[in-house]
Each structure stands twice: as C-alpha cells, then as structure tokens.
CSV table of C-alpha atoms in Angstrom, one decimal:
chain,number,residue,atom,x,y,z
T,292,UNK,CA,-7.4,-12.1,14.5
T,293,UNK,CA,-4.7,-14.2,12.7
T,294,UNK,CA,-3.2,-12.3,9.5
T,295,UNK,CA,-1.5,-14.1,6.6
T,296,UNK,CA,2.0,-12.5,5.6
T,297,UNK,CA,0.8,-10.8,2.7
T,298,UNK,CA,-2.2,-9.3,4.5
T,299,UNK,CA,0.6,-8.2,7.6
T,300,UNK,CA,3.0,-6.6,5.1
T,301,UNK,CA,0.5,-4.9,2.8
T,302,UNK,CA,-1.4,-3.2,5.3
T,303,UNK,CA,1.5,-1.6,6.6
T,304,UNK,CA,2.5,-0.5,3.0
T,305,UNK,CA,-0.9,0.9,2.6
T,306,UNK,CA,-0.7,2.5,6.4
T,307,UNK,CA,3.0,3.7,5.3
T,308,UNK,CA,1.4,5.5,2.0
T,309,UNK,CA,-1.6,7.1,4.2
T,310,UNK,CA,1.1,8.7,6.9
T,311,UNK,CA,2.7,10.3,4.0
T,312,UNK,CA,1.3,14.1,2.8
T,313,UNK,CA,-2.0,14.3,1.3
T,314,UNK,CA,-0.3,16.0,-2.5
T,315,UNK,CA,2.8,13.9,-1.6
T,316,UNK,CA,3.4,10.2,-3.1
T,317,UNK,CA,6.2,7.3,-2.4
T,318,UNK,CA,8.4,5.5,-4.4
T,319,UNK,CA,8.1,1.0,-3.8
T,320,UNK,CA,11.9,1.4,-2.6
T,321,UNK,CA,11.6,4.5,0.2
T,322,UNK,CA,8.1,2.2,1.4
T,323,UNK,CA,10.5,-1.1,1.1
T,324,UNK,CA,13.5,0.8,3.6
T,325,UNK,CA,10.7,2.3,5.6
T,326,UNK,CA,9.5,-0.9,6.5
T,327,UNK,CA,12.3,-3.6,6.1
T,328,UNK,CA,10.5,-5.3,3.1
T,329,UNK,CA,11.8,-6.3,-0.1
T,330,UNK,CA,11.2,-3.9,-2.9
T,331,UNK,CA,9.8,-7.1,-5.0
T,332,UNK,CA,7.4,-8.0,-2.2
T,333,UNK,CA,6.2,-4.4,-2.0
T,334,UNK,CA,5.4,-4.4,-5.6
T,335,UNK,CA,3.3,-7.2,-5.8
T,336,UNK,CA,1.5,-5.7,-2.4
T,337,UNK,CA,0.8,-2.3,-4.1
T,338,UNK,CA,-0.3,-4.3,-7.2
T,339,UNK,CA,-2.8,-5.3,-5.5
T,340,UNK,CA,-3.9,-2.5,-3.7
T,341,UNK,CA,-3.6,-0.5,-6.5
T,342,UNK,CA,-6.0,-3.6,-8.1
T,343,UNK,CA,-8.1,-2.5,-5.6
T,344,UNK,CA,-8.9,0.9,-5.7
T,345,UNK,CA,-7.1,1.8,-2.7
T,346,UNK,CA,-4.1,3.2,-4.2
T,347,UNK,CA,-3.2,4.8,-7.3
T,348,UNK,CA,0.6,4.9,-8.9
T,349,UNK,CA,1.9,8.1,-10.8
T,350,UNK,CA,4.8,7.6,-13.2
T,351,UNK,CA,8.0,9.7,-13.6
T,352,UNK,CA,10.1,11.7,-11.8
T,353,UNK,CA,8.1,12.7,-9.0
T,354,UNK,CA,6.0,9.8,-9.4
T,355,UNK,CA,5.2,7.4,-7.3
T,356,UNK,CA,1.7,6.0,-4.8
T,357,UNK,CA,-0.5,7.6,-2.9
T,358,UNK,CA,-4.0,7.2,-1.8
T,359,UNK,CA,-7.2,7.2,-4.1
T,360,UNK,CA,-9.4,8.0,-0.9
T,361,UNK,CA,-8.8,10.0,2.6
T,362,UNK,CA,-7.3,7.8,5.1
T,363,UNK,CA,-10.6,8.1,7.4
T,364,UNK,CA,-12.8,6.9,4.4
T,365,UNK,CA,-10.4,3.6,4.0
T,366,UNK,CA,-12.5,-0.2,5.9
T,367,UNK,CA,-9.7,-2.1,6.8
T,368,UNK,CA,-11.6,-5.3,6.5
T,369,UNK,CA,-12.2,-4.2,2.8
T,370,UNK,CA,-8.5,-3.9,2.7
T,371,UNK,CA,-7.9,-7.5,4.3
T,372,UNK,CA,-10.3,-9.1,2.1
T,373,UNK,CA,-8.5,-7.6,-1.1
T,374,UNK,CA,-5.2,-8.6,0.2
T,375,UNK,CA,-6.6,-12.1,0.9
T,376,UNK,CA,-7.8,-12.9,-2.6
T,377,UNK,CA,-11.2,-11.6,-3.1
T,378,UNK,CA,-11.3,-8.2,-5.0
C-alpha cells in the first residue's frame, strides 16, 4: 500500500498522541520534535484529525491533544480515508 505524505505524517501524529498516557495530552511542538515534522505541518494534520473525530484539543496551560476514543477502538483505514480527503 502506497501512502501520500499527508496520510504518512498524520498517522504517525495520531500514533504519537495514542503512545502518550490515557489522562495525559501533547502539545503540536513536543509531537513536531518527536517526530521531525514541522509544527505548521502538524497543525494542519491534527486539524484534520481533530475534523475527524479522532482527536480532540484542550486549550491552556496543560492543554493540548489527545485521543477521543481508546487506541484499540481506532480503524486505521478510517483514519487513511480522513487524511485522504473524504471525512
């Protein structure tokens, strides 16, 4: 299976989120130096994952993303389809 950049890169933001606590959220820079993306390419990947339903953001100080759903509960082609255009 081929996958587009902006399918590659915003799975592993979403799989970056999911590795993270359960009560725990991250911020779009500590995802963008944990994965050697630019913070301005993470926010428009999280926009639309957020878009989504896959991810919610929190704002403030301890604000930040996490997931809406267990990891376990997550279809990864429903993910790729999202990140493709269609959700």
């Amino acid at each position: 299976m081929k996958l587009s950049a902006r399918e590659e890169y915003g799975l592993r933001c979403l799989l970056r989120i999911a590795q993270c606590e359960r009560s725990a959220s991250l911020t779009i820079p500590e995802i963008a130096d944990a994965e050697g993306i630019a913070t301005h390419n993470v926010a428009k990947y999280l926009s639309i994952l957020r878009k989504g339903g896959f991810i919610a953001s929190e704002r403030g100080q301890h604000g930040g993303y996490s997931l809406t759903s267990r990891a376990s509960e997550i279809v990864i082609g429903e993910v790729l389809a999202c990140l493709g255009g269609d959700c």
